[in-house]
PDB file of C-alpha atoms in Angstrom:
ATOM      1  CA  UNK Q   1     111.628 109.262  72.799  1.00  0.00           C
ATOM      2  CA  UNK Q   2     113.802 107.475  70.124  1.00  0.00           C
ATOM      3  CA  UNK Q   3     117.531 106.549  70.881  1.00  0.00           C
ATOM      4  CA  UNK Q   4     119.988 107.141  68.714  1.00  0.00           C
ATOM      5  CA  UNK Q   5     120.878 104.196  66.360  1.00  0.00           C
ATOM      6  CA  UNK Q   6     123.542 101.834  68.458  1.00  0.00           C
ATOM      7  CA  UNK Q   7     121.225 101.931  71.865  1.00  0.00           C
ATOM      8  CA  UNK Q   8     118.384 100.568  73.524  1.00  0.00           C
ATOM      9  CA  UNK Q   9     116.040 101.821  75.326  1.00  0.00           C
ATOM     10  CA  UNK Q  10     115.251 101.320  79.483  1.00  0.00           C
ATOM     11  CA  UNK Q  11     112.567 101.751  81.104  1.00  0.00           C
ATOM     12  CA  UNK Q  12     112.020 102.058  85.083  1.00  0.00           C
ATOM     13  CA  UNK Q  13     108.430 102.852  85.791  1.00  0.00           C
ATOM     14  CA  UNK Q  14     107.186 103.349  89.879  1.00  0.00           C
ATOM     15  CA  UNK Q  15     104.284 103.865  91.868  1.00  0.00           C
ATOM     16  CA  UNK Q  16     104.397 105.576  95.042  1.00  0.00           C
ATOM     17  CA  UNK Q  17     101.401 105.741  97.696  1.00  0.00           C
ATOM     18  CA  UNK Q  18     101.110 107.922 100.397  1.00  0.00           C
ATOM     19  CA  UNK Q  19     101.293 106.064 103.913  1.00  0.00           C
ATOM     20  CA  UNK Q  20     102.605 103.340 102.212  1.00  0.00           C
ATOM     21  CA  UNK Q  21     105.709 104.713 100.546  1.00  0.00           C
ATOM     22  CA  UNK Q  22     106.171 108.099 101.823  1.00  0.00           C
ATOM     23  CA  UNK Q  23     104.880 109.517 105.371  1.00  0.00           C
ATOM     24  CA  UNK Q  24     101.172 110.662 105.030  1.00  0.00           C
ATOM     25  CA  UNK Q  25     101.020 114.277 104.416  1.00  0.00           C
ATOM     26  CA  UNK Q  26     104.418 114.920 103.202  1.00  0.00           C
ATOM     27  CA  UNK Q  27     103.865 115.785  99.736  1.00  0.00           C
ATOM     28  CA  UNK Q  28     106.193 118.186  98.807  1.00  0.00           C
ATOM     29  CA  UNK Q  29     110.060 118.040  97.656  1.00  0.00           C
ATOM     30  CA  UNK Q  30     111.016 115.037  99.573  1.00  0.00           C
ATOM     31  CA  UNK Q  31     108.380 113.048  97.976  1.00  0.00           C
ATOM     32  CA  UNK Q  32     109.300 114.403  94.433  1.00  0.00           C
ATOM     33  CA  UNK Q  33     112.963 113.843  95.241  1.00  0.00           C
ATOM     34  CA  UNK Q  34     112.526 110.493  96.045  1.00  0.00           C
ATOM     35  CA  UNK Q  35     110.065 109.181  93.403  1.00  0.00           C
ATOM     36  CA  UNK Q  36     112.569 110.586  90.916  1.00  0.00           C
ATOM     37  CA  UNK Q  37     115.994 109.562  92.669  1.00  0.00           C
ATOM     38  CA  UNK Q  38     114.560 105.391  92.868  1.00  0.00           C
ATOM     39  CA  UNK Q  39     113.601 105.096  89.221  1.00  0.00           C
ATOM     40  CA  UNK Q  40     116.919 106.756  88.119  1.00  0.00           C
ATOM     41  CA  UNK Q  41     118.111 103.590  90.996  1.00  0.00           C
ATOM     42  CA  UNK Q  42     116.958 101.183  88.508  1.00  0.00           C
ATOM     43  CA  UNK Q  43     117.887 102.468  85.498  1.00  0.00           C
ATOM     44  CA  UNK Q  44     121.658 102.679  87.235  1.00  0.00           C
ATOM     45  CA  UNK Q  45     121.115  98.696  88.087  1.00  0.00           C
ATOM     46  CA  UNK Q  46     120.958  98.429  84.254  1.00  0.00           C
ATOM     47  CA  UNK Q  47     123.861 100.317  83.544  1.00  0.00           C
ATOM     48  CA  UNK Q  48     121.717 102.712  81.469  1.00  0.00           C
ATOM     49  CA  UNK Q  49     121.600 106.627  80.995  1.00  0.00           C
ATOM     50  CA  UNK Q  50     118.529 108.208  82.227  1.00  0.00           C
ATOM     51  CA  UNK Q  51     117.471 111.188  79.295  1.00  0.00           C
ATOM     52  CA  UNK Q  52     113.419 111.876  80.275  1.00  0.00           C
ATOM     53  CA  UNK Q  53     110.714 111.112  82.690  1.00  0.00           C
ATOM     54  CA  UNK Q  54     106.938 110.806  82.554  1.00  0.00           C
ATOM     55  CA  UNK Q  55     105.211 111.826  85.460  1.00  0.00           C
ATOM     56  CA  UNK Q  56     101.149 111.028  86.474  1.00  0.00           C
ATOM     57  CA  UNK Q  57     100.142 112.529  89.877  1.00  0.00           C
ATOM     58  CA  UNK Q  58      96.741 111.816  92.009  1.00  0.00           C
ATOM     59  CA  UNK Q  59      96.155 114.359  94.725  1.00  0.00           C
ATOM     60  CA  UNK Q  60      93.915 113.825  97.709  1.00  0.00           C
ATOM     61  CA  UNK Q  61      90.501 115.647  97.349  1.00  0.00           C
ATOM     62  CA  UNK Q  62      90.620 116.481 100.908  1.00  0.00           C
ATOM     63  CA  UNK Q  63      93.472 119.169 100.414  1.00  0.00           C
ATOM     64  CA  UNK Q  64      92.168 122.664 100.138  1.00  0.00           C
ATOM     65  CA  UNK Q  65      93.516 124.863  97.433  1.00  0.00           C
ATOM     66  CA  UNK Q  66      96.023 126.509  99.118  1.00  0.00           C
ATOM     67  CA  UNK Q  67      97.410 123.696 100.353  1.00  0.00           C
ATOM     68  CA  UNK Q  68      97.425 121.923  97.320  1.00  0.00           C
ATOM     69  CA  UNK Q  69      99.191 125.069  95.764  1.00  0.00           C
ATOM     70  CA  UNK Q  70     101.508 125.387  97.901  1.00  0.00           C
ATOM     71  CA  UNK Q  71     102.342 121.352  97.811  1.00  0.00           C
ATOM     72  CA  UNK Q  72     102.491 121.587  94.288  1.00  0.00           C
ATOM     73  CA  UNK Q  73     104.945 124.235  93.934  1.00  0.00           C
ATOM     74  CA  UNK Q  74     107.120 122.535  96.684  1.00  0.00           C
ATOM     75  CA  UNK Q  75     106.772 118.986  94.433  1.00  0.00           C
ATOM     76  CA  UNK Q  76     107.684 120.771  91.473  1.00  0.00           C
ATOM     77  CA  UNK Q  77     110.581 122.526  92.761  1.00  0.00           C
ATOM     78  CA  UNK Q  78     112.175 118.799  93.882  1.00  0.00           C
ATOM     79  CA  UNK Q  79     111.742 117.701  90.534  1.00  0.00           C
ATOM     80  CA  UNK Q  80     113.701 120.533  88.922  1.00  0.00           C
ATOM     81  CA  UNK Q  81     116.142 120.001  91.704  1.00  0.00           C
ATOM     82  CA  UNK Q  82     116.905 116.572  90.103  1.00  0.00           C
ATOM     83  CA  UNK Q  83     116.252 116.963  86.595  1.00  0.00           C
ATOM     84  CA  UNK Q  84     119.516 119.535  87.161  1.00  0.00           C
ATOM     85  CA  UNK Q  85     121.659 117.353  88.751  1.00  0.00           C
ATOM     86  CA  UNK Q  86     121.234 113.867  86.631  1.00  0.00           C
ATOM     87  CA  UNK Q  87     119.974 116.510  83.523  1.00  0.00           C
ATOM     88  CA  UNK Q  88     116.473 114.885  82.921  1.00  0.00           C
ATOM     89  CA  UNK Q  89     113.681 116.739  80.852  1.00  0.00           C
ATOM     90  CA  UNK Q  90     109.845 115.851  81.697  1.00  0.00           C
ATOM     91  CA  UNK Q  91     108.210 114.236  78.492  1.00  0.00           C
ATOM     92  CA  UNK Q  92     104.413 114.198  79.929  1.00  0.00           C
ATOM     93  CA  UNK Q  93     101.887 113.225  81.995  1.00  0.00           C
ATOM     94  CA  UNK Q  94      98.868 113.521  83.865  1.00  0.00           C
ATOM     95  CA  UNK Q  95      97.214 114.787  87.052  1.00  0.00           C
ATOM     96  CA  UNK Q  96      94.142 114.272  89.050  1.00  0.00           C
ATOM     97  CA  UNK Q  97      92.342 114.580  92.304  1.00  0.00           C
ATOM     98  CA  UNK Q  98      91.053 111.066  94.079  1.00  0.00           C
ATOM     99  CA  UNK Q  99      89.439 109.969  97.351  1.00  0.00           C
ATOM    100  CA  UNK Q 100      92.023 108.402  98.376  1.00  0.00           C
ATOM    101  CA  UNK Q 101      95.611 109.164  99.417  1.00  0.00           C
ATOM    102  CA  UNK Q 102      97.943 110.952  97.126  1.00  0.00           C
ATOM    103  CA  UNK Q 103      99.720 108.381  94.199  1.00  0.00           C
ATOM    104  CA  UNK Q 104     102.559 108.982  92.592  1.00  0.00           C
ATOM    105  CA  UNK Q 105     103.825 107.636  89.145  1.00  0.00           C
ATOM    106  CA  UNK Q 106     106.811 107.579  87.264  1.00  0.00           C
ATOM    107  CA  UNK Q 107     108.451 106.157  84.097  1.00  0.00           C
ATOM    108  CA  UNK Q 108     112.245 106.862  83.385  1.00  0.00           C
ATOM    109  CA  UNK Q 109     113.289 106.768  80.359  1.00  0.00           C
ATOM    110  CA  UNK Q 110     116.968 105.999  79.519  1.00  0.00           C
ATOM    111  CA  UNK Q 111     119.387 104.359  76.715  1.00  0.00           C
ATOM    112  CA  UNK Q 112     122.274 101.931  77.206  1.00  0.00           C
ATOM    113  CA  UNK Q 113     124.231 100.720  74.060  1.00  0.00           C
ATOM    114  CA  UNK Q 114     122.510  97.872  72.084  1.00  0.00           C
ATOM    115  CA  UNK Q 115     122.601  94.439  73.681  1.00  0.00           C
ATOM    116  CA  UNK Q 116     124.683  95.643  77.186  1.00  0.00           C
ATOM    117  CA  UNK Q 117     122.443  95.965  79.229  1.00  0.00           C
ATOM    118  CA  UNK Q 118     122.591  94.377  82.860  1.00  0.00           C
ATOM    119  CA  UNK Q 119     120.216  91.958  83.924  1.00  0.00           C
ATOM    120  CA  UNK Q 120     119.213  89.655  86.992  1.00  0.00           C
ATOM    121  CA  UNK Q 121     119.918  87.007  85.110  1.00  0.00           C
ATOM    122  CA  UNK Q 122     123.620  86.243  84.634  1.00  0.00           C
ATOM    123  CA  UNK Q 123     125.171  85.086  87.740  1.00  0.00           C
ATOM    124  CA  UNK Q 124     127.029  81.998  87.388  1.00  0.00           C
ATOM    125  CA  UNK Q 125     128.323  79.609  90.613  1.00  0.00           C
ATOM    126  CA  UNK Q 126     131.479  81.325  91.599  1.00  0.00           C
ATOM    127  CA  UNK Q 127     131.300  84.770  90.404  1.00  0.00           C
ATOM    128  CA  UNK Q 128     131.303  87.157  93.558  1.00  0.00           C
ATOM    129  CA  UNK Q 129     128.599  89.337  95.225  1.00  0.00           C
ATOM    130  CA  UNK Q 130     128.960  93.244  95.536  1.00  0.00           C
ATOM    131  CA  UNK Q 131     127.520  95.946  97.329  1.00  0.00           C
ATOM    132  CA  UNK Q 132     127.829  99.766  96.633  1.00  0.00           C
ATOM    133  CA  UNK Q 133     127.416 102.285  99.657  1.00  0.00           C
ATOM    134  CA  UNK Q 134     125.827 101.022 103.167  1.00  0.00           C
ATOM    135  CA  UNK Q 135     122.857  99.466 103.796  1.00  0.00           C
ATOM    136  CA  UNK Q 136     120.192  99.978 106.531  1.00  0.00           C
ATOM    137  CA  UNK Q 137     120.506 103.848 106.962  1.00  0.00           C
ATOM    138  CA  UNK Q 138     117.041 104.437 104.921  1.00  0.00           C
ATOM    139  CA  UNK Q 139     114.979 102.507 107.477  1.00  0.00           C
ATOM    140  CA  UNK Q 140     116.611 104.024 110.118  1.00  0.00           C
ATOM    141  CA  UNK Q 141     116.022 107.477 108.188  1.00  0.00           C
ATOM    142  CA  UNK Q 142     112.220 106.474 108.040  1.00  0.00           C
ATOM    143  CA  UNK Q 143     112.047 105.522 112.303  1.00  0.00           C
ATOM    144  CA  UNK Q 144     113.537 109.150 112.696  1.00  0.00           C
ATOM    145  CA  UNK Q 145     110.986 110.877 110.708  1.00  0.00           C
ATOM    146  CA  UNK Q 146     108.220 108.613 112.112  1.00  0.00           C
ATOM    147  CA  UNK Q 147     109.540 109.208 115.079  1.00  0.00           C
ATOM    148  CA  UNK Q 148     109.433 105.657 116.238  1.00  0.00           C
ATOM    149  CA  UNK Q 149     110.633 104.951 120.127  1.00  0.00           C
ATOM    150  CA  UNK Q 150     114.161 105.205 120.502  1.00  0.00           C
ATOM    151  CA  UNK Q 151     114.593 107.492 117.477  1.00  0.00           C
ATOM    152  CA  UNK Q 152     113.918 111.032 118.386  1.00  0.00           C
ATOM    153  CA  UNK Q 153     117.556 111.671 118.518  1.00  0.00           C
ATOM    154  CA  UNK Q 154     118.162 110.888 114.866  1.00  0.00           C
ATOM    155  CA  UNK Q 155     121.381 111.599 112.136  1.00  0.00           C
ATOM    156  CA  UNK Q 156     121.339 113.652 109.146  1.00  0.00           C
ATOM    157  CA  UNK Q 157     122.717 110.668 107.093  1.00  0.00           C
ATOM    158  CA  UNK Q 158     120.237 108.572 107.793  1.00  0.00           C
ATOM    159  CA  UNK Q 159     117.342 110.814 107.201  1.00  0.00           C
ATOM    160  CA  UNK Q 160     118.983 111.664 104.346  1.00  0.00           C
ATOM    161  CA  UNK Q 161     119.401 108.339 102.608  1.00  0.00           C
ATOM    162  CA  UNK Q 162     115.697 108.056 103.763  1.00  0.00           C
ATOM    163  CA  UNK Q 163     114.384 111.379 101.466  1.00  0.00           C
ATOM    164  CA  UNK Q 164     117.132 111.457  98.805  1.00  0.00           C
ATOM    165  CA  UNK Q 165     118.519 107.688  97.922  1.00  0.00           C
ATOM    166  CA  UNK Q 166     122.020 108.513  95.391  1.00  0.00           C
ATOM    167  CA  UNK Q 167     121.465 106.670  92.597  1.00  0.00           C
ATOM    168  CA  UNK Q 168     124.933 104.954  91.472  1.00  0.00           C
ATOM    169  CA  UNK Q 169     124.798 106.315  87.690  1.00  0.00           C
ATOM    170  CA  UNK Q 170     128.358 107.047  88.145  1.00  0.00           C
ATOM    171  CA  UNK Q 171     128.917 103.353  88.334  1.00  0.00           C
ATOM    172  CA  UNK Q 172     127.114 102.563  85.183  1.00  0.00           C
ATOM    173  CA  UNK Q 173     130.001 101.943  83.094  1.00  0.00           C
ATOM    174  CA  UNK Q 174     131.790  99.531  84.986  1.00  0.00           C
ATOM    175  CA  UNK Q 175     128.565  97.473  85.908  1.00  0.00           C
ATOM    176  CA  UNK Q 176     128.000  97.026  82.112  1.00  0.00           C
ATOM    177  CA  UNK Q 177     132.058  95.949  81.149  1.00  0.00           C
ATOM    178  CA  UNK Q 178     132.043  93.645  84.503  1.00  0.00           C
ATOM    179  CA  UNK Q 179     128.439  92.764  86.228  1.00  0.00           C
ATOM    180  CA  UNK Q 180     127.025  89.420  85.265  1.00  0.00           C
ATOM    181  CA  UNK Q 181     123.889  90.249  86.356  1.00  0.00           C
ATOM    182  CA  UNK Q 182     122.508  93.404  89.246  1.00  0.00           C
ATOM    183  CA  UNK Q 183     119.716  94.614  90.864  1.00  0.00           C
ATOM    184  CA  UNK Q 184     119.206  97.907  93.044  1.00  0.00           C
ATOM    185  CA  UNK Q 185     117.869  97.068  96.982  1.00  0.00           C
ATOM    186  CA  UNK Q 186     114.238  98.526  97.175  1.00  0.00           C
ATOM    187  CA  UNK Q 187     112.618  95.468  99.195  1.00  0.00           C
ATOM    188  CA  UNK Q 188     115.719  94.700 101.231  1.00  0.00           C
ATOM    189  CA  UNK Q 189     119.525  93.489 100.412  1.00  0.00           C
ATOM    190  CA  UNK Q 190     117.983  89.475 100.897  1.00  0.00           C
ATOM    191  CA  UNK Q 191     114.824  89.505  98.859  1.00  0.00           C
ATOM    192  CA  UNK Q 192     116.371  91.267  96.325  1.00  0.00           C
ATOM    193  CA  UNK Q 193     119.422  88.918  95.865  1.00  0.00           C
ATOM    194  CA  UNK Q 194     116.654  86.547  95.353  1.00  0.00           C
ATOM    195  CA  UNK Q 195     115.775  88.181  92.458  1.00  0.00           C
ATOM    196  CA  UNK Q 196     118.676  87.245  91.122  1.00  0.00           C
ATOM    197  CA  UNK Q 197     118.882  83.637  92.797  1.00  0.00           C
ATOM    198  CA  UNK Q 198     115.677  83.117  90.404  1.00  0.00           C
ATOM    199  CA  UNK Q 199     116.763  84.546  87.548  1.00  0.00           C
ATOM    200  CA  UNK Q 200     120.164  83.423  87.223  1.00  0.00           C
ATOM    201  CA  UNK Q 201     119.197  79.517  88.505  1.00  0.00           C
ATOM    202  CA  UNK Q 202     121.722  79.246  91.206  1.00  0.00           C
ATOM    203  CA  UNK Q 203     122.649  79.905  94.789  1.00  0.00           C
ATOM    204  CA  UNK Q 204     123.653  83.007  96.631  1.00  0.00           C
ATOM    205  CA  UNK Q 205     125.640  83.158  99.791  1.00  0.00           C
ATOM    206  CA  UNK Q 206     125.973  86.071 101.451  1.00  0.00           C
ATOM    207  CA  UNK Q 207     127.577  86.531 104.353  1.00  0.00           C
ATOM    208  CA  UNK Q 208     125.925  89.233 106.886  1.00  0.00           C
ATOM    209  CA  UNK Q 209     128.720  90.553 109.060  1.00  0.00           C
ATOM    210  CA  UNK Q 210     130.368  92.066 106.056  1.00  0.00           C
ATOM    211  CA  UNK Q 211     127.202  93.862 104.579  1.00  0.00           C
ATOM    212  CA  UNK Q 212     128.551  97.667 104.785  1.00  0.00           C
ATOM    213  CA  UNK Q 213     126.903 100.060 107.976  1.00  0.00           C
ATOM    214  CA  UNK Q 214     127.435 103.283 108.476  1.00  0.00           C
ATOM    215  CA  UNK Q 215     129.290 104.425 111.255  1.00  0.00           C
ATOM    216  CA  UNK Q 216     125.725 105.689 112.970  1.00  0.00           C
ATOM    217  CA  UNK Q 217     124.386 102.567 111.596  1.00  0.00           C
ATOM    218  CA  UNK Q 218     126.657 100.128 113.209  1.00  0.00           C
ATOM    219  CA  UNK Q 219     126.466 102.411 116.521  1.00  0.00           C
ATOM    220  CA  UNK Q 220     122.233 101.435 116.313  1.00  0.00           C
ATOM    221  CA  UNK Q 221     123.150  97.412 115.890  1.00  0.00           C
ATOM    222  CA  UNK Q 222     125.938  97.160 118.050  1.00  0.00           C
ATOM    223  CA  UNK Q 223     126.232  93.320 119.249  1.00  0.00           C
ATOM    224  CA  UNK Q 224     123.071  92.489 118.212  1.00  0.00           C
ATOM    225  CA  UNK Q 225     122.274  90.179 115.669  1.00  0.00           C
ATOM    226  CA  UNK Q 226     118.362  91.117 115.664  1.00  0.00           C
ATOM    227  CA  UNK Q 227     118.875  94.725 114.863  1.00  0.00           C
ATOM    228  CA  UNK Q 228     121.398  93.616 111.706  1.00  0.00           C
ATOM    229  CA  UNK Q 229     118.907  91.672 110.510  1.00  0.00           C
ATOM    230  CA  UNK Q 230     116.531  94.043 110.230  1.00  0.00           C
ATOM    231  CA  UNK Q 231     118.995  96.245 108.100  1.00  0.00           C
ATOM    232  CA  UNK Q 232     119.827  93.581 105.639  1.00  0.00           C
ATOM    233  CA  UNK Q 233     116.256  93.306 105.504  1.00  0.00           C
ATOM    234  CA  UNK Q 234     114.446  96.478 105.675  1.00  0.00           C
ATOM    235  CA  UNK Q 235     114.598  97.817 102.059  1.00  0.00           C
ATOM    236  CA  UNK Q 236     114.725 101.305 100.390  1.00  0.00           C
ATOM    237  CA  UNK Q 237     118.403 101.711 100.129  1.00  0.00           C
ATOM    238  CA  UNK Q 238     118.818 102.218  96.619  1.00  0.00           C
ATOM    239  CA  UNK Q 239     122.115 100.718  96.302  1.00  0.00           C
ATOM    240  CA  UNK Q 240     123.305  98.428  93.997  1.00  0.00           C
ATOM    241  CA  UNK Q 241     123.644  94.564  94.501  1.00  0.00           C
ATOM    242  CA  UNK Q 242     125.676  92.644  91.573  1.00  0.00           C
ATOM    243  CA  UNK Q 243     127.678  89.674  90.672  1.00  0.00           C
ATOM    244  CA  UNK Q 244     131.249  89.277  88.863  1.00  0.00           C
ATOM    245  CA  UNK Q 245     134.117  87.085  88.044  1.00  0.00           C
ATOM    246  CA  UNK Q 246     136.990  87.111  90.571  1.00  0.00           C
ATOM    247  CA  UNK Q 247     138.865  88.164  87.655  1.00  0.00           C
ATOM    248  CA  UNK Q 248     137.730  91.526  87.353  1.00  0.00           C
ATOM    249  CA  UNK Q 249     137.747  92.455  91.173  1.00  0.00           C
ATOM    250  CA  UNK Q 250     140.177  94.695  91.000  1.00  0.00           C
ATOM    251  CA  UNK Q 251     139.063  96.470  88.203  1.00  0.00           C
ATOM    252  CA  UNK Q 252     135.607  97.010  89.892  1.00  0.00           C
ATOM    253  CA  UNK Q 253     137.279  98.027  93.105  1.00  0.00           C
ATOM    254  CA  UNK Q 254     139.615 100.736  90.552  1.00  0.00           C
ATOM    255  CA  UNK Q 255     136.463 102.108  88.908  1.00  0.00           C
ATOM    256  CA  UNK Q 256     134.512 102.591  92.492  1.00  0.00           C
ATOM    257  CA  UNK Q 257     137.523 104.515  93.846  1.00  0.00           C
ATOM    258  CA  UNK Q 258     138.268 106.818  91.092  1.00  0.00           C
ATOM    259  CA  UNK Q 259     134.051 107.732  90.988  1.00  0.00           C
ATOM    260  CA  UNK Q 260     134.084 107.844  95.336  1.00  0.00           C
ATOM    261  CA  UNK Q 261     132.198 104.812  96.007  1.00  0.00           C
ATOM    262  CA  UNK Q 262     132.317 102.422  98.355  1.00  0.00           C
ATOM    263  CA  UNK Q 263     132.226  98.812  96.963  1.00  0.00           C
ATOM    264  CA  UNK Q 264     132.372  95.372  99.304  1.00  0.00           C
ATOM    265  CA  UNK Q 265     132.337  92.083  98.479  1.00  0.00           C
ATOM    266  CA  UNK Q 266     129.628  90.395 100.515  1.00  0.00           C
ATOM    267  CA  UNK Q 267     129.845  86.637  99.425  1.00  0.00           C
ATOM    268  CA  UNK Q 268     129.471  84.686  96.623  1.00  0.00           C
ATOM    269  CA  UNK Q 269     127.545  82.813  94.339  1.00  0.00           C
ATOM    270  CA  UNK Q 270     127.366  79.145  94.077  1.00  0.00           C
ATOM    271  CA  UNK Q 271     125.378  76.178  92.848  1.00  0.00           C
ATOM    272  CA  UNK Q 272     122.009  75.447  94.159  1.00  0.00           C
ATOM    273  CA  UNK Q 273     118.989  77.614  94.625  1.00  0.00           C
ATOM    274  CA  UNK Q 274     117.823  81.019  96.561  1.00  0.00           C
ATOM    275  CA  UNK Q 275     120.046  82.938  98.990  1.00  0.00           C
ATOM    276  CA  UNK Q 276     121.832  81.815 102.158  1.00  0.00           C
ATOM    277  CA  UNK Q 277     122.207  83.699 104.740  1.00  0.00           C
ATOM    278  CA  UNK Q 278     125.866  83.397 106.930  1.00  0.00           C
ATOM    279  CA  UNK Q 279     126.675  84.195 109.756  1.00  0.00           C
ATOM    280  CA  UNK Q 280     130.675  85.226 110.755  1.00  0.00           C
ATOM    281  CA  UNK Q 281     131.602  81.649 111.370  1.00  0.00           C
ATOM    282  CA  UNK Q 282     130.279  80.194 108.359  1.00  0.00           C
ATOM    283  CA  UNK Q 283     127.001  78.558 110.235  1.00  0.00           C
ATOM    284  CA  UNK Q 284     123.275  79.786 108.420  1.00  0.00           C
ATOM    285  CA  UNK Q 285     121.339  82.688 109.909  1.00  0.00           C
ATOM    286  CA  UNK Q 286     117.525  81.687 109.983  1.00  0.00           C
ATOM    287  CA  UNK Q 287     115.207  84.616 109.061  1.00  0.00           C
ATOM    288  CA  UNK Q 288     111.300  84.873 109.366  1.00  0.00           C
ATOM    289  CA  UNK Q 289     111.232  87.344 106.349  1.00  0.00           C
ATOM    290  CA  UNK Q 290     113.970  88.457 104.116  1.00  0.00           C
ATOM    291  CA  UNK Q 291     112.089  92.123 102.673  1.00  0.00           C
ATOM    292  CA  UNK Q 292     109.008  93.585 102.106  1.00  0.00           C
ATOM    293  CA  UNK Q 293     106.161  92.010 100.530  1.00  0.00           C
ATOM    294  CA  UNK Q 294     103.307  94.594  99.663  1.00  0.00           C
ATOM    295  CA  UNK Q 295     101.246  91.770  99.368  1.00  0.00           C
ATOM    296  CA  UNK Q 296     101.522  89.756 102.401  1.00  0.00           C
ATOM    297  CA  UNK Q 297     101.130  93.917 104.676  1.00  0.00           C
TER     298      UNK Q 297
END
């Protein structure tokens, strides 16, 4: 694919493993859904426009053919589901059968105009720190369909921002004009504003209490502080985390209204290194992991 002259091109490339990323077995349209929906995440993080996708598939050998068939067709018809909806056109591939369990990869291909892109590394000491949407209703989506203790009475929201994360391309525009730098929240709201901590060489306060829940979300954590901090730190929300100058606040908060987003201001950035997490009266909120590390599972 070659953008037209006045853009660059974005990649967001993903690999998702059965048991790992997606519940073992389930490999039909939810999996296809959401393999698509958190590269077109990433892509939005950029401010870019997603055009094209390539898609590589490895199917368990232990699947008999009419499963497989019928697991294919199911897979495919979540992909056309969002290829209609964010009008994407598959470029290529590859498939294959393997031992092990079923592996899913993805590159997105999109465009954003020449030398605007967003990047991690931006944020300056004093710009503020944004969230789009709600956090924690994905894990809680993923307890429900695991059916974890305590969760067999589950919501449709959350299992829905569990199977089918919204990517914020509608807030693409704006993130470009006013972000200094932005990531989306795959490994949890914390770890990933560390991304950014890193990048950008300074610090990043962030004040818990006023990261957005869901109405059913807040109803799970209640009083306790334990059960937030698993939210903030869970991952797979797909929402996007940036930084801006005061300045343009209320521009940002204009552009999220008029496209039916929520936006919240979460803290701010400041000088110093890695993230900070507060608690409602200003004092630091210890935590023995901030996200997921596939590495250290």
């Amino acid at each position: 694919y070659k953008p037209a002259a006045g853009y660059d091109l974005v990649l967001s490339s993903d690999m998702l493993v059965e048991s790992v990323h997606f519940p073992k077995g389930q490999y039909g349209e939810n999996t296809a859904q959401k393999a698509l929906r958190v590269n077109l995440s990433d892509l939005a993080a950029k401010g870019a426009e997603p055009k094209g996708y390539l898609l590589s598939i490895a199917w368990p050998k232990n699947l008999t053919n009419e499963t497989l068939k019928l697991a294919g067709s199911d897979f495919a018809e979540g992909l056309r589901k969002v290829q209609e909806e964010f009008s994407l056109t598959l470029f290529g591939g590859d498939t294959v059968r393997t031992d092990g369990p079923m592996v899913v990869n993805l590159t997105v291909i999109g465009i954003v105009p020449a030398g605007e892109m967003v990047t991690r590394s931006g944020a300056k000491p004093g710009d503020e720190i944004w969230v789009t949407g709600t956090i924690g209703d994905a894990y809680l989506g993923l307890q429900s369909v695991l059916q974890s203790d305590g969760f067999e009475a589950s919501t449709d929201e959350w299992v829905q921002a569990y199977h089918r994360p919204t990517p914020r391309l509608k807030f693409a525009k704006p993130l470009r004009r006013f972000a200094t730098s932005s990531i989306d929240i795959s490994d949890g709201l914390l770890s990933d504003a560390g991304h950014i901590a890193r990048a950008s060489s300074c610090g990043l306060q962030i004040d818990i209490y006023k990261v957005p829940l869901s109405t059913a979300s807040s109803g799970w954590v209640g009083c306790d502080l334990e059960r937030l901090k698993t939210l903030v730190t869970a991952g797979d929300d797909y929402e996007l985390l940036f930084t801006a100058c005061p300045k343009d606040s209320s521009r940002l908060v204009d552009y999220a209204e008029k496209a039916g987003l929520q936006l919240t201001k979460i803290g701010i950035c400041e000088r110093g290194k890695g993230v900070t997490p507060l608690g409602s009266n200003g004092q630091r909120i210890e935590f023995s992991e901030t996200g997921y590390n596939h590495f250290l599972k």
